[in-house]
PDB file of C-alpha atoms in Angstrom:
ATOM      1  CA  MET A   1     -17.847   0.179  -0.128  1.00  0.00           C
ATOM      2  CA  GLN A   2     -16.871   3.132  -2.339  1.00  0.00           C
ATOM      3  CA  LEU A   3     -13.115   3.294  -2.893  1.00  0.00           C
ATOM      4  CA  ASP A   4     -13.331   4.718  -6.396  1.00  0.00           C
ATOM      5  CA  LEU A   5     -11.171   7.854  -6.635  1.00  0.00           C
ATOM      6  CA  SER A   6     -11.790   8.566 -10.311  1.00  0.00           C
ATOM      7  CA  ASN A   7     -11.578  12.275 -11.225  1.00  0.00           C
ATOM      8  CA  GLN A   8      -9.785  13.007  -7.947  1.00  0.00           C
ATOM      9  CA  ILE A   9      -6.470  14.872  -7.830  1.00  0.00           C
ATOM     10  CA  ALA A  10      -4.122  13.749  -5.061  1.00  0.00           C
ATOM     11  CA  LEU A  11      -0.841  15.208  -3.831  1.00  0.00           C
ATOM     12  CA  VAL A  12       1.551  12.935  -1.920  1.00  0.00           C
ATOM     13  CA  THR A  13       4.531  14.704  -0.386  1.00  0.00           C
ATOM     14  CA  GLY A  14       7.650  12.582  -0.192  1.00  0.00           C
ATOM     15  CA  GLY A  15       5.959  10.225  -2.637  1.00  0.00           C
ATOM     16  CA  GLY A  16       8.984   8.778  -4.382  1.00  0.00           C
ATOM     17  CA  ARG A  17      10.067   6.108  -1.922  1.00  0.00           C
ATOM     18  CA  GLY A  18       8.915   3.809   0.857  1.00  0.00           C
ATOM     19  CA  ILE A  19       5.521   4.521   2.380  1.00  0.00           C
ATOM     20  CA  GLY A  20       4.980   7.525   0.119  1.00  0.00           C
ATOM     21  CA  GLN A  21       5.559   5.469  -2.995  1.00  0.00           C
ATOM     22  CA  ALA A  22       3.063   2.829  -1.839  1.00  0.00           C
ATOM     23  CA  ILE A  23       0.505   5.531  -1.081  1.00  0.00           C
ATOM     24  CA  ALA A  24       0.941   7.115  -4.509  1.00  0.00           C
ATOM     25  CA  THR A  25       0.590   3.836  -6.396  1.00  0.00           C
ATOM     26  CA  THR A  26      -2.414   2.740  -4.327  1.00  0.00           C
ATOM     27  CA  LEU A  27      -4.269   6.022  -4.861  1.00  0.00           C
ATOM     28  CA  ALA A  28      -3.522   5.827  -8.577  1.00  0.00           C
ATOM     29  CA  ALA A  29      -4.797   2.238  -8.717  1.00  0.00           C
ATOM     30  CA  ALA A  30      -8.070   3.502  -7.225  1.00  0.00           C
ATOM     31  CA  GLY A  31      -8.389   5.996 -10.067  1.00  0.00           C
ATOM     32  CA  ALA A  32      -6.841   9.195  -8.692  1.00  0.00           C
ATOM     33  CA  THR A  33      -4.429  11.333 -10.661  1.00  0.00           C
ATOM     34  CA  VAL A  34      -1.399  11.589  -8.382  1.00  0.00           C
ATOM     35  CA  VAL A  35       1.127  14.400  -8.051  1.00  0.00           C
ATOM     36  CA  ILE A  36       4.281  13.049  -6.453  1.00  0.00           C
ATOM     37  CA  ASN A  37       6.303  15.615  -4.567  1.00  0.00           C
ATOM     38  CA  TYR A  38       9.982  15.021  -3.892  1.00  0.00           C
ATOM     39  CA  ARG A  39      12.798  17.137  -2.499  1.00  0.00           C
ATOM     40  CA  GLY A  40      16.017  15.648  -3.893  1.00  0.00           C
ATOM     41  CA  ASN A  41      15.566  12.153  -5.293  1.00  0.00           C
ATOM     42  CA  ALA A  42      14.255  12.813  -8.798  1.00  0.00           C
ATOM     43  CA  GLU A  43      15.171   9.301  -9.908  1.00  0.00           C
ATOM     44  CA  ALA A  44      12.918   7.636  -7.329  1.00  0.00           C
ATOM     45  CA  ALA A  45      10.037  10.006  -8.043  1.00  0.00           C
ATOM     46  CA  THR A  46      10.347   9.430 -11.784  1.00  0.00           C
ATOM     47  CA  ALA A  47      10.407   5.663 -11.241  1.00  0.00           C
ATOM     48  CA  THR A  48       7.191   5.896  -9.222  1.00  0.00           C
ATOM     49  CA  VAL A  49       5.529   7.915 -11.972  1.00  0.00           C
ATOM     50  CA  GLU A  50       6.624   5.324 -14.535  1.00  0.00           C
ATOM     51  CA  THR A  51       5.251   2.497 -12.390  1.00  0.00           C
ATOM     52  CA  ILE A  52       1.880   4.218 -12.162  1.00  0.00           C
ATOM     53  CA  THR A  53       1.649   5.042 -15.857  1.00  0.00           C
ATOM     54  CA  ALA A  54       2.723   1.522 -16.822  1.00  0.00           C
ATOM     55  CA  GLN A  55      -0.285   0.260 -14.880  1.00  0.00           C
ATOM     56  CA  GLY A  56      -2.628   2.613 -16.712  1.00  0.00           C
ATOM     57  CA  GLY A  57      -2.702   5.358 -14.098  1.00  0.00           C
ATOM     58  CA  GLN A  58      -1.923   9.055 -14.273  1.00  0.00           C
ATOM     59  CA  ALA A  59       0.870  10.745 -12.339  1.00  0.00           C
ATOM     60  CA  GLN A  60       3.535  13.404 -12.474  1.00  0.00           C
ATOM     61  CA  ALA A  61       6.397  14.459 -10.204  1.00  0.00           C
ATOM     62  CA  ILE A  62       7.063  17.987  -8.921  1.00  0.00           C
ATOM     63  CA  GLN A  63      10.179  18.950  -6.975  1.00  0.00           C
ATOM     64  CA  ALA A  64       9.748  21.103  -3.865  1.00  0.00           C
ATOM     65  CA  ASP A  65      11.101  21.320  -0.327  1.00  0.00           C
ATOM     66  CA  VAL A  66       7.958  21.311   1.827  1.00  0.00           C
ATOM     67  CA  SER A  67       9.765  23.060   4.675  1.00  0.00           C
ATOM     68  CA  GLY A  68      10.116  26.219   2.562  1.00  0.00           C
ATOM     69  CA  PRO A  69       7.143  28.568   2.053  1.00  0.00           C
ATOM     70  CA  ALA A  70       8.291  29.676  -1.413  1.00  0.00           C
ATOM     71  CA  ASP A  71       8.728  26.074  -2.562  1.00  0.00           C
ATOM     72  CA  VAL A  72       5.288  25.126  -1.266  1.00  0.00           C
ATOM     73  CA  GLU A  73       3.691  28.071  -3.053  1.00  0.00           C
ATOM     74  CA  ARG A  74       5.433  27.018  -6.274  1.00  0.00           C
ATOM     75  CA  LEU A  75       4.325  23.400  -5.821  1.00  0.00           C
ATOM     76  CA  PHE A  76       0.674  24.293  -5.380  1.00  0.00           C
ATOM     77  CA  ALA A  77       0.739  26.890  -8.157  1.00  0.00           C
ATOM     78  CA  ALA A  78       2.061  24.263 -10.570  1.00  0.00           C
ATOM     79  CA  LEU A  79      -0.475  21.668  -9.436  1.00  0.00           C
ATOM     80  CA  LEU A  80      -3.466  24.005  -9.734  1.00  0.00           C
ATOM     81  CA  ALA A  81      -2.293  25.368 -13.067  1.00  0.00           C
ATOM     82  CA  GLN A  82      -2.196  21.820 -14.403  1.00  0.00           C
ATOM     83  CA  TYR A  83      -5.318  20.348 -12.820  1.00  0.00           C
ATOM     84  CA  GLY A  84      -7.390  23.212 -11.433  1.00  0.00           C
ATOM     85  CA  GLN A  85      -8.240  21.401  -8.201  1.00  0.00           C
ATOM     86  CA  LEU A  86      -6.875  19.368  -5.294  1.00  0.00           C
ATOM     87  CA  ASP A  87      -9.061  16.748  -3.665  1.00  0.00           C
ATOM     88  CA  ILE A  88      -6.632  14.722  -1.542  1.00  0.00           C
ATOM     89  CA  LEU A  89      -3.507  15.844   0.314  1.00  0.00           C
ATOM     90  CA  VAL A  90      -1.269  13.255   1.941  1.00  0.00           C
ATOM     91  CA  ASN A  91       1.383  14.899   4.128  1.00  0.00           C
ATOM     92  CA  ASN A  92       3.992  12.148   4.127  1.00  0.00           C
ATOM     93  CA  ALA A  93       7.366  13.881   3.673  1.00  0.00           C
ATOM     94  CA  GLY A  94       9.703  13.400   6.613  1.00  0.00           C
ATOM     95  CA  ILE A  95      13.334  13.151   7.651  1.00  0.00           C
ATOM     96  CA  THR A  96      15.269  11.869  10.656  1.00  0.00           C
ATOM     97  CA  ARG A  97      18.314  13.286  12.422  1.00  0.00           C
ATOM     98  CA  ASP A  98      18.613  10.843  15.316  1.00  0.00           C
ATOM     99  CA  MET A  99      20.855  11.650  18.271  1.00  0.00           C
ATOM    100  CA  LEU A 100      20.689  11.485  22.053  1.00  0.00           C
ATOM    101  CA  LEU A 101      19.227  14.721  23.349  1.00  0.00           C
ATOM    102  CA  LEU A 102      22.368  15.919  25.139  1.00  0.00           C
ATOM    103  CA  ARG A 103      24.286  15.610  21.874  1.00  0.00           C
ATOM    104  CA  MET A 104      21.600  16.859  19.522  1.00  0.00           C
ATOM    105  CA  SER A 105      22.493  20.049  17.686  1.00  0.00           C
ATOM    106  CA  ASP A 106      20.154  22.989  17.215  1.00  0.00           C
ATOM    107  CA  GLU A 107      20.397  22.420  13.471  1.00  0.00           C
ATOM    108  CA  ASP A 108      19.327  18.767  13.691  1.00  0.00           C
ATOM    109  CA  PHE A 109      16.389  19.619  15.929  1.00  0.00           C
ATOM    110  CA  ASP A 110      15.233  22.427  13.668  1.00  0.00           C
ATOM    111  CA  ALA A 111      15.680  20.458  10.438  1.00  0.00           C
ATOM    112  CA  VAL A 112      13.346  17.686  11.596  1.00  0.00           C
ATOM    113  CA  LEU A 113      10.722  20.087  12.949  1.00  0.00           C
ATOM    114  CA  HIS A 114      10.829  22.182   9.788  1.00  0.00           C
ATOM    115  CA  THR A 115      10.282  19.284   7.398  1.00  0.00           C
ATOM    116  CA  ASN A 116       8.111  16.968   9.488  1.00  0.00           C
ATOM    117  CA  LEU A 117       5.842  19.499  11.188  1.00  0.00           C
ATOM    118  CA  ARG A 118       6.214  22.875   9.499  1.00  0.00           C
ATOM    119  CA  GLY A 119       5.890  21.128   6.137  1.00  0.00           C
ATOM    120  CA  VAL A 120       2.519  19.717   7.194  1.00  0.00           C
ATOM    121  CA  PHE A 121       1.385  23.203   8.211  1.00  0.00           C
ATOM    122  CA  LEU A 122       2.542  24.856   4.986  1.00  0.00           C
ATOM    123  CA  CYS A 123       1.034  22.228   2.693  1.00  0.00           C
ATOM    124  CA  THR A 124      -2.226  22.037   4.624  1.00  0.00           C
ATOM    125  CA  ARG A 125      -2.635  25.808   4.578  1.00  0.00           C
ATOM    126  CA  ALA A 126      -2.020  25.893   0.840  1.00  0.00           C
ATOM    127  CA  ALA A 127      -4.425  22.993   0.235  1.00  0.00           C
ATOM    128  CA  LEU A 128      -7.198  24.573   2.285  1.00  0.00           C
ATOM    129  CA  ARG A 129      -7.202  27.677   0.111  1.00  0.00           C
ATOM    130  CA  THR A 130      -8.592  25.647  -2.759  1.00  0.00           C
ATOM    131  CA  MET A 131     -10.445  22.981  -0.774  1.00  0.00           C
ATOM    132  CA  THR A 132     -12.506  25.504   1.200  1.00  0.00           C
ATOM    133  CA  ARG A 133     -13.661  27.200  -1.998  1.00  0.00           C
ATOM    134  CA  ARG A 134     -14.850  23.869  -3.354  1.00  0.00           C
ATOM    135  CA  ARG A 135     -16.212  22.791   0.065  1.00  0.00           C
ATOM    136  CA  SER A 136     -14.634  19.380  -0.290  1.00  0.00           C
ATOM    137  CA  GLY A 137     -11.364  17.652   0.507  1.00  0.00           C
ATOM    138  CA  ARG A 138      -9.424  14.963   2.326  1.00  0.00           C
ATOM    139  CA  ILE A 139      -6.229  15.629   4.264  1.00  0.00           C
ATOM    140  CA  ILE A 140      -4.288  12.674   5.641  1.00  0.00           C
ATOM    141  CA  ASN A 141      -1.201  13.269   7.781  1.00  0.00           C
ATOM    142  CA  ILE A 142       1.395  10.539   8.232  1.00  0.00           C
ATOM    143  CA  ALA A 143       2.609  10.664  11.828  1.00  0.00           C
ATOM    144  CA  SER A 144       4.291   7.816  13.761  1.00  0.00           C
ATOM    145  CA  VAL A 145       3.892   5.706  16.883  1.00  0.00           C
ATOM    146  CA  VAL A 146       7.049   7.484  18.064  1.00  0.00           C
ATOM    147  CA  GLY A 147       4.877  10.571  18.475  1.00  0.00           C
ATOM    148  CA  ILE A 148       2.719   8.577  20.894  1.00  0.00           C
ATOM    149  CA  MET A 149       5.213   6.508  22.879  1.00  0.00           C
ATOM    150  CA  GLY A 150       8.498   8.377  22.335  1.00  0.00           C
ATOM    151  CA  ASN A 151      11.830   6.794  21.474  1.00  0.00           C
ATOM    152  CA  ALA A 152      15.326   7.332  22.831  1.00  0.00           C
ATOM    153  CA  GLY A 153      17.473   9.281  20.400  1.00  0.00           C
ATOM    154  CA  GLN A 154      14.475  10.710  18.560  1.00  0.00           C
ATOM    155  CA  ALA A 155      13.332  13.663  20.666  1.00  0.00           C
ATOM    156  CA  ASN A 156      13.138  15.865  17.563  1.00  0.00           C
ATOM    157  CA  TYR A 157      11.250  13.263  15.509  1.00  0.00           C
ATOM    158  CA  ALA A 158       8.883  12.425  18.387  1.00  0.00           C
ATOM    159  CA  ALA A 159       8.132  16.100  18.977  1.00  0.00           C
ATOM    160  CA  ALA A 160       7.341  16.659  15.301  1.00  0.00           C
ATOM    161  CA  LYS A 161       5.138  13.595  14.990  1.00  0.00           C
ATOM    162  CA  ALA A 162       3.304  14.339  18.241  1.00  0.00           C
ATOM    163  CA  GLY A 163       2.751  17.854  16.936  1.00  0.00           C
ATOM    164  CA  ILE A 164       1.108  16.413  13.827  1.00  0.00           C
ATOM    165  CA  LEU A 165      -1.475  14.657  15.996  1.00  0.00           C
ATOM    166  CA  GLY A 166      -2.506  17.895  17.706  1.00  0.00           C
ATOM    167  CA  PHE A 167      -2.401  19.782  14.424  1.00  0.00           C
ATOM    168  CA  THR A 168      -4.701  17.171  12.866  1.00  0.00           C
ATOM    169  CA  ARG A 169      -7.334  17.534  15.579  1.00  0.00           C
ATOM    170  CA  ALA A 170      -7.231  21.337  15.582  1.00  0.00           C
ATOM    171  CA  THR A 171      -7.496  21.566  11.803  1.00  0.00           C
ATOM    172  CA  ALA A 172     -10.326  19.022  11.703  1.00  0.00           C
ATOM    173  CA  ARG A 173     -12.324  21.199  14.114  1.00  0.00           C
ATOM    174  CA  GLU A 174     -11.644  24.356  12.120  1.00  0.00           C
ATOM    175  CA  ILE A 175     -12.698  23.181   8.701  1.00  0.00           C
ATOM    176  CA  GLY A 176     -15.186  20.380   9.305  1.00  0.00           C
ATOM    177  CA  SER A 177     -18.072  22.684   8.361  1.00  0.00           C
ATOM    178  CA  ARG A 178     -16.572  22.928   4.858  1.00  0.00           C
ATOM    179  CA  ASN A 179     -16.931  19.183   4.277  1.00  0.00           C
ATOM    180  CA  ILE A 180     -13.176  18.660   4.602  1.00  0.00           C
ATOM    181  CA  THR A 181     -11.876  15.804   6.733  1.00  0.00           C
ATOM    182  CA  VAL A 182      -8.463  15.698   8.397  1.00  0.00           C
ATOM    183  CA  ASN A 183      -7.059  12.489   9.857  1.00  0.00           C
ATOM    184  CA  ALA A 184      -3.684  11.105  10.888  1.00  0.00           C
ATOM    185  CA  ILE A 185      -2.077   7.707  10.544  1.00  0.00           C
ATOM    186  CA  ALA A 186       0.628   6.640  12.994  1.00  0.00           C
ATOM    187  CA  PRO A 187       2.614   3.768  11.470  1.00  0.00           C
ATOM    188  CA  GLY A 188       4.738   1.513  13.619  1.00  0.00           C
ATOM    189  CA  TYR A 189       7.839  -0.193  12.280  1.00  0.00           C
ATOM    190  CA  ILE A 190       7.404  -0.589   8.535  1.00  0.00           C
ATOM    191  CA  GLU A 191       9.648  -2.445   6.072  1.00  0.00           C
ATOM    192  CA  THR A 192      11.524   0.453   4.444  1.00  0.00           C
ATOM    193  CA  GLU A 193      15.129   1.424   3.759  1.00  0.00           C
ATOM    194  CA  MET A 194      15.302   2.829   7.278  1.00  0.00           C
ATOM    195  CA  THR A 195      14.235  -0.355   9.074  1.00  0.00           C
ATOM    196  CA  ALA A 196      16.375  -2.487   6.756  1.00  0.00           C
ATOM    197  CA  ALA A 197      19.397  -1.052   8.580  1.00  0.00           C
ATOM    198  CA  ILE A 198      18.324  -2.443  11.976  1.00  0.00           C
ATOM    199  CA  ARG A 199      20.855  -4.958  13.321  1.00  0.00           C
ATOM    200  CA  PRO A 200      19.629  -8.596  13.357  1.00  0.00           C
ATOM    201  CA  GLU A 201      19.635  -8.897  17.145  1.00  0.00           C
ATOM    202  CA  ALA A 202      17.747  -5.615  17.536  1.00  0.00           C
ATOM    203  CA  ARG A 203      15.308  -6.726  14.872  1.00  0.00           C
ATOM    204  CA  GLN A 204      14.524  -9.917  16.758  1.00  0.00           C
ATOM    205  CA  ALA A 205      13.912  -7.991  19.967  1.00  0.00           C
ATOM    206  CA  LEU A 206      11.642  -5.608  18.083  1.00  0.00           C
ATOM    207  CA  LEU A 207       9.633  -8.419  16.516  1.00  0.00           C
ATOM    208  CA  ALA A 208       9.169  -9.973  19.961  1.00  0.00           C
ATOM    209  CA  SER A 209       7.489  -6.749  21.109  1.00  0.00           C
ATOM    210  CA  ILE A 210       4.974  -6.723  18.241  1.00  0.00           C
ATOM    211  CA  PRO A 211       1.938  -8.960  18.904  1.00  0.00           C
ATOM    212  CA  LEU A 212       1.502  -9.755  15.213  1.00  0.00           C
ATOM    213  CA  GLY A 213       5.144 -10.834  15.079  1.00  0.00           C
ATOM    214  CA  ARG A 214       6.169  -8.946  11.948  1.00  0.00           C
ATOM    215  CA  LEU A 215       7.032  -5.526  10.656  1.00  0.00           C
ATOM    216  CA  GLY A 216       4.383  -3.770   8.618  1.00  0.00           C
ATOM    217  CA  THR A 217       4.589  -3.145   4.914  1.00  0.00           C
ATOM    218  CA  PRO A 218       4.104   0.164   3.096  1.00  0.00           C
ATOM    219  CA  ALA A 219       0.965  -1.384   1.587  1.00  0.00           C
ATOM    220  CA  ASP A 220      -0.525  -1.738   5.091  1.00  0.00           C
ATOM    221  CA  VAL A 221      -0.382   2.039   5.479  1.00  0.00           C
ATOM    222  CA  ALA A 222      -1.351   2.834   1.895  1.00  0.00           C
ATOM    223  CA  ALA A 223      -4.554   0.805   2.113  1.00  0.00           C
ATOM    224  CA  LEU A 224      -5.760   2.904   5.057  1.00  0.00           C
ATOM    225  CA  VAL A 225      -4.836   6.136   3.278  1.00  0.00           C
ATOM    226  CA  CYS A 226      -6.930   5.034   0.303  1.00  0.00           C
ATOM    227  CA  PHE A 227      -9.902   4.291   2.564  1.00  0.00           C
ATOM    228  CA  LEU A 228      -9.676   7.646   4.359  1.00  0.00           C
ATOM    229  CA  ALA A 229      -9.511   9.434   0.999  1.00  0.00           C
ATOM    230  CA  ALA A 230     -12.601   7.648  -0.328  1.00  0.00           C
ATOM    231  CA  PRO A 231     -16.324   8.502  -0.038  1.00  0.00           C
ATOM    232  CA  ALA A 232     -16.758   5.619   2.423  1.00  0.00           C
ATOM    233  CA  ALA A 233     -14.818   7.623   5.056  1.00  0.00           C
ATOM    234  CA  SER A 234     -16.803  10.850   4.715  1.00  0.00           C
ATOM    235  CA  TYR A 235     -17.910  10.829   8.376  1.00  0.00           C
ATOM    236  CA  ILE A 236     -14.467  10.273   9.902  1.00  0.00           C
ATOM    237  CA  THR A 237     -12.376  13.269  10.933  1.00  0.00           C
ATOM    238  CA  GLY A 238      -9.925  14.348  13.633  1.00  0.00           C
ATOM    239  CA  GLN A 239      -8.803  10.772  14.281  1.00  0.00           C
ATOM    240  CA  THR A 240      -5.436   9.072  14.629  1.00  0.00           C
ATOM    241  CA  PHE A 241      -5.212   5.526  13.294  1.00  0.00           C
ATOM    242  CA  VAL A 242      -2.339   3.412  14.576  1.00  0.00           C
ATOM    243  CA  VAL A 243      -0.962   0.843  12.127  1.00  0.00           C
ATOM    244  CA  ASP A 244       1.649  -1.003  14.160  1.00  0.00           C
ATOM    245  CA  GLY A 245       0.793  -4.679  14.540  1.00  0.00           C
ATOM    246  CA  GLY A 246      -0.227  -4.044  18.152  1.00  0.00           C
ATOM    247  CA  LEU A 247       3.051  -2.484  19.332  1.00  0.00           C
ATOM    248  CA  VAL A 248       1.249   0.401  21.033  1.00  0.00           C
ATOM    249  CA  MET A 249      -1.997  -0.399  22.803  1.00  0.00           C
ATOM    250  CA  SER A 250      -3.907   2.164  24.824  1.00  0.00           C
TER     251      SER A 250
END
């Protein structure tokens, strides 16, 4: 199986922490040069770059808010000026602003949609400008099982993540003839800073609902990203892969 990503340039949005960090380090371990995008946490992004370079890989960090068109244009201009190409885009950046719907503010709804969904649109559009010219590329969108099953208090997050699934399928149909694949991954509950805050009793109830009996790890998601970015996955597009230990079964 070909998982060698040598001479590939990858961009991971929100790549400084959690799932994004695992994706960046895994792609780099497979040989890709990784550009790590971050919005505000320069320290985490720099630490991820240092981890990759210490292991013999190549990486750099670029600050940009993916919800802003001007920032996205600057991000891609800097990347292409440095490397001249983009082979892999991983749309991972995301935020939460959880609140019951009746109490949710317009600002909290818009903020989540702008980063989690509009950011995917802006980055994908920018990536396709160079990928279509080269007639090659891999786009991998990080969604969530919440976009499939919903979750109380996360109407904004669920709407954004569900939107990513439709966006993935539509984009895959549009640009498949250019040898560009577009797929989505919907993680379940993954061991990150966010899930570390779950109360012990709620955590036990959650684990009881997961057939595999554990939360996932960022590496579980990163391994699938690496596969979808590799030559071995060249005939897979428009799909959503659920990585959730069996929490959601259709």
